PDB file of C-alpha atoms in Angstrom:
ATOM      1  CA  MET G   1       6.312  -3.046  36.802  1.00 50.00           C
ATOM      2  CA  THR G   2       2.382  -2.940  38.295  1.00 52.00           C
ATOM      3  CA  SER G   3       0.577  -6.099  39.903  1.00 51.00           C
ATOM      4  CA  GLN G   4      -3.032  -6.780  38.890  1.00 54.00           C
ATOM      5  CA  PRO G   5      -5.110  -9.510  41.304  1.00 52.00           C
ATOM      6  CA  ALA G   6      -5.725 -13.027  40.254  1.00 53.00           C
ATOM      7  CA  ALA G   7      -8.356 -14.553  40.524  1.00 53.00           C
ATOM      8  CA  ALA G   8      -8.282 -15.995  44.791  1.00 55.00           C
ATOM      9  CA  SER G   9      -7.612 -19.287  45.013  1.00 54.00           C
ATOM     10  CA  PRO G  10      -9.039 -22.066  46.931  1.00 59.00           C
ATOM     11  CA  GLY G  11      -7.720 -21.019  49.558  1.00 58.00           C
ATOM     12  CA  GLY G  12      -8.213 -17.476  49.988  1.00 57.00           C
ATOM     13  CA  ALA G  13      -5.567 -15.898  49.116  1.00 58.00           C
ATOM     14  CA  THR G  14      -5.549 -14.364  46.300  1.00 62.00           C
ATOM     15  CA  ALA G  15      -1.798 -14.077  44.130  1.00 66.00           C
ATOM     16  CA  THR G  16      -0.817 -11.117  41.911  1.00 78.00           C
ATOM     17  CA  ARG G  17       1.022 -11.408  38.680  1.00 77.00           C
ATOM     18  CA  PRO G  18       2.631  -8.081  37.119  1.00 81.00           C
ATOM     19  CA  VAL G  19       1.370  -6.957  33.971  1.00 85.00           C
ATOM     20  CA  LEU G  20       4.476  -6.295  31.456  1.00 81.00           C
ATOM     21  CA  PRO G  21       4.483  -2.998  29.476  1.00 82.00           C
ATOM     22  CA  ALA G  22       3.333  -3.360  26.323  1.00 72.00           C
ATOM     23  CA  ALA G  23       6.882  -2.675  24.629  1.00 72.00           C
ATOM     24  CA  GLU G  24       8.062  -5.877  25.930  1.00 78.00           C
ATOM     25  CA  ARG G  25       4.982  -8.400  25.690  1.00 78.00           C
ATOM     26  CA  GLY G  26       5.548  -8.808  22.352  1.00 77.00           C
ATOM     27  CA  ALA G  27       4.933  -8.353  18.783  1.00 76.00           C
ATOM     28  CA  THR G  28       2.044  -7.887  16.203  1.00 79.00           C
ATOM     29  CA  VAL G  29       3.178  -9.665  13.618  1.00 85.00           C
ATOM     30  CA  ILE G  30       2.357  -8.984  10.034  1.00 89.00           C
ATOM     31  CA  PRO G  31       2.766 -11.162   7.533  1.00 92.00           C
ATOM     32  CA  VAL G  32       4.431 -10.318   3.667  1.00 95.00           C
ATOM     33  CA  LYS G  33       0.947 -11.332   1.428  1.00 96.00           C
ATOM     34  CA  VAL G  34      -0.861  -9.032   4.174  1.00 96.00           C
ATOM     35  CA  VAL G  35       1.393  -6.126   3.236  1.00 96.00           C
ATOM     36  CA  ALA G  36       1.791  -6.306  -0.326  1.00 97.00           C
ATOM     37  CA  ARG G  37      -2.631  -6.850  -0.889  1.00 97.00           C
ATOM     38  CA  ILE G  38      -2.529  -3.473   1.149  1.00 97.00           C
ATOM     39  CA  ALA G  39      -0.102  -2.056  -1.383  1.00 97.00           C
ATOM     40  CA  ALA G  40      -1.948  -2.670  -4.035  1.00 97.00           C
ATOM     41  CA  ARG G  41      -4.872  -1.683  -2.393  1.00 96.00           C
ATOM     42  CA  ALA G  42      -3.909   1.197  -1.733  1.00 96.00           C
ATOM     43  CA  ALA G  43      -1.987   2.190  -5.670  1.00 95.00           C
ATOM     44  CA  ARG G  44      -5.647   1.317  -6.462  1.00 92.00           C
ATOM     45  CA  GLU G  45      -6.824   3.817  -4.217  1.00 92.00           C
ATOM     46  CA  ALA G  46      -4.116   6.236  -5.585  1.00 92.00           C
ATOM     47  CA  LEU G  47      -5.064   6.123  -9.274  1.00 87.00           C
ATOM     48  CA  ALA G  48      -9.002   6.135  -8.531  1.00 86.00           C
ATOM     49  CA  ALA G  49      -8.542   9.765  -7.489  1.00 84.00           C
ATOM     50  CA  HIS G  50      -6.038  10.803  -9.378  1.00 72.00           C
ATOM     51  CA  PRO G  51      -7.933  13.175 -12.045  1.00 69.00           C
ATOM     52  CA  ASP G  52      -6.114  12.055 -14.986  1.00 64.00           C
ATOM     53  CA  THR G  53      -6.471   8.518 -14.178  1.00 61.00           C
ATOM     54  CA  SER G  54      -9.383   8.832 -12.287  1.00 58.00           C
ATOM     55  CA  ALA G  55     -11.848   9.147 -15.898  1.00 59.00           C
ATOM     56  CA  VAL G  56     -10.392   6.105 -17.415  1.00 64.00           C
ATOM     57  CA  HIS G  57      -9.737   3.889 -13.781  1.00 60.00           C
ATOM     58  CA  THR G  58     -12.479   1.274 -15.092  1.00 66.00           C
ATOM     59  CA  LYS G  59     -10.276   0.200 -17.634  1.00 76.00           C
ATOM     60  CA  LEU G  60      -7.349   0.026 -15.855  1.00 82.00           C
ATOM     61  CA  GLY G  61      -5.658  -3.150 -14.972  1.00 85.00           C
ATOM     62  CA  ALA G  62      -5.106  -3.971 -10.924  1.00 90.00           C
ATOM     63  CA  PRO G  63      -2.213  -3.206  -9.627  1.00 93.00           C
ATOM     64  CA  ASN G  64      -0.050  -6.321  -8.322  1.00 95.00           C
ATOM     65  CA  ALA G  65       2.631  -5.889  -4.833  1.00 96.00           C
ATOM     66  CA  SER G  66       5.414  -7.663  -3.988  1.00 96.00           C
ATOM     67  CA  VAL G  67       7.258  -6.310  -1.320  1.00 96.00           C
ATOM     68  CA  THR G  68      10.098  -6.781   1.036  1.00 95.00           C
ATOM     69  CA  ILE G  69       9.909  -6.878   4.997  1.00 94.00           C
ATOM     70  CA  GLY G  70      12.660  -6.254   7.315  1.00 90.00           C
ATOM     71  CA  SER G  71      13.562  -5.119  11.070  1.00 87.00           C
ATOM     72  CA  GLY G  72      10.199  -3.316  10.939  1.00 86.00           C
ATOM     73  CA  THR G  73      11.006  -1.591   7.298  1.00 94.00           C
ATOM     74  CA  ALA G  74       9.031  -2.475   3.805  1.00 95.00           C
ATOM     75  CA  ARG G  75      10.358  -1.702   0.136  1.00 97.00           C
ATOM     76  CA  LEU G  76       7.584  -2.233  -2.527  1.00 97.00           C
ATOM     77  CA  ALA G  77       7.420  -3.353  -5.747  1.00 97.00           C
ATOM     78  CA  LEU G  78       4.868  -2.135  -7.721  1.00 97.00           C
ATOM     79  CA  THR G  79       3.367  -3.169 -11.165  1.00 96.00           C
ATOM     80  CA  LEU G  80       0.392  -1.629 -12.718  1.00 93.00           C
ATOM     81  CA  ASP G  81      -1.166   0.599 -15.558  1.00 91.00           C
ATOM     82  CA  LEU G  82      -1.364   3.969 -16.358  1.00 89.00           C
ATOM     83  CA  PRO G  83      -4.028   5.832 -19.123  1.00 86.00           C
ATOM     84  CA  TYR G  84      -2.223   7.104 -21.633  1.00 85.00           C
ATOM     85  CA  PRO G  85      -2.130  10.324 -22.339  1.00 85.00           C
ATOM     86  CA  ILE G  86       0.322  11.377 -19.149  1.00 85.00           C
ATOM     87  CA  ASP G  87       2.661  12.607 -17.593  1.00 88.00           C
ATOM     88  CA  LEU G  88       4.090   9.851 -15.935  1.00 90.00           C
ATOM     89  CA  ALA G  89       6.570  11.857 -14.164  1.00 93.00           C
ATOM     90  CA  ARG G  90       4.040  13.779 -11.818  1.00 91.00           C
ATOM     91  CA  ALA G  91       1.741  10.401 -12.041  1.00 90.00           C
ATOM     92  CA  SER G  92       3.668   7.884 -10.838  1.00 93.00           C
ATOM     93  CA  ARG G  93       5.732  10.327  -7.997  1.00 95.00           C
ATOM     94  CA  GLN G  94       1.550  10.690  -6.755  1.00 94.00           C
ATOM     95  CA  VAL G  95       0.672   7.189  -7.055  1.00 94.00           C
ATOM     96  CA  GLN G  96       4.388   6.494  -4.500  1.00 96.00           C
ATOM     97  CA  GLU G  97       4.315   8.920  -2.024  1.00 97.00           C
ATOM     98  CA  TYR G  98       0.094   7.939  -2.077  1.00 96.00           C
ATOM     99  CA  VAL G  99       1.040   4.851  -1.133  1.00 97.00           C
ATOM    100  CA  SER G 100       4.494   4.942   0.795  1.00 97.00           C
ATOM    101  CA  GLU G 101       1.979   6.853   3.214  1.00 97.00           C
ATOM    102  CA  ARG G 102      -1.048   4.899   3.203  1.00 97.00           C
ATOM    103  CA  VAL G 103       0.754   1.803   3.872  1.00 97.00           C
ATOM    104  CA  ALA G 104       3.440   3.075   6.712  1.00 96.00           C
ATOM    105  CA  HIS G 105       0.617   4.062   8.567  1.00 96.00           C
ATOM    106  CA  LEU G 106      -2.267   0.914   8.318  1.00 95.00           C
ATOM    107  CA  THR G 107       1.111  -1.159   9.130  1.00 94.00           C
ATOM    108  CA  GLY G 108       2.995   0.789  11.399  1.00 92.00           C
ATOM    109  CA  MET G 109       6.511  -0.199   8.370  1.00 93.00           C
ATOM    110  CA  ARG G 110       8.289   2.047   7.926  1.00 95.00           C
ATOM    111  CA  VAL G 111       8.643   1.822   3.890  1.00 96.00           C
ATOM    112  CA  THR G 112      12.027   3.325   2.898  1.00 96.00           C
ATOM    113  CA  GLU G 113      11.416   2.448  -0.918  1.00 96.00           C
ATOM    114  CA  VAL G 114       8.495   2.114  -3.443  1.00 97.00           C
ATOM    115  CA  THR G 115       9.615   1.497  -7.031  1.00 97.00           C
ATOM    116  CA  LEU G 116       7.009   1.430 -10.014  1.00 96.00           C
ATOM    117  CA  ALA G 117       6.329  -1.041 -12.855  1.00 96.00           C
ATOM    118  CA  ILE G 118       4.664   0.369 -15.922  1.00 94.00           C
ATOM    119  CA  GLU G 119       3.590  -2.292 -17.955  1.00 93.00           C
ATOM    120  CA  HIS G 120       0.658  -0.969 -20.120  1.00 90.00           C
ATOM    121  CA  LEU G 121       0.233   2.666 -21.473  1.00 89.00           C
ATOM    122  CA  VAL G 122      -3.643   2.470 -21.991  1.00 85.00           C
ATOM    123  CA  PRO G 123      -5.478   4.301 -24.128  1.00 84.00           C
ATOM    124  CA  SER G 124      -7.867   6.888 -22.635  1.00 74.00           C
ATOM    125  CA  GLY G 125      -9.827   7.712 -25.631  1.00 67.00           C
ATOM    126  CA  GLY G 126      -9.048   4.554 -27.149  1.00 55.00           C
ATOM    127  CA  LEU G 127      -8.410   3.277 -30.648  1.00 51.00           C
ATOM    128  CA  GLU G 128     -11.325   3.473 -31.749  1.00 55.00           C
ATOM    129  CA  GLY G 129     -11.334   6.426 -35.388  1.00 51.00           C
ATOM    130  CA  ARG G 130      -7.692   7.364 -35.052  1.00 55.00           C
ATOM    131  CA  ARG G 131      -5.771   7.217 -38.486  1.00 57.00           C
ATOM    132  CA  VAL G 132      -2.246   7.848 -39.202  1.00 62.00           C
ATOM    133  CA  GLN G 133      -2.262  11.793 -41.645  1.00 57.00           C
TER     134      GLN G 133
END
């Protein structure tokens, strides 16, 4: 333990105060709501960067996230829209990996699970001019 000088007392003597190591000073608490917003933002970034979704990214609804936090770990649940046609398995894996890495990097938490619920498949070419033959 190291000591640092404190302000001089009225009698002219200086008192020393022990400096605790960073690990013993306390903990940074990140609210669940903040982690959820980070996860939703990361999902939006993943969709914008993905080659199959970047063209229709603006037509997709904003991703929603819910988070469960416990003992330094986070479990994420995302609800999002994806364009159609797309390789759903590959796009889902890429979103999950990106969101997991981004949340872990920004919060310092270990992400144990990222589940996706695909709410809508948005046609990338639109429905205009299509006919069943």
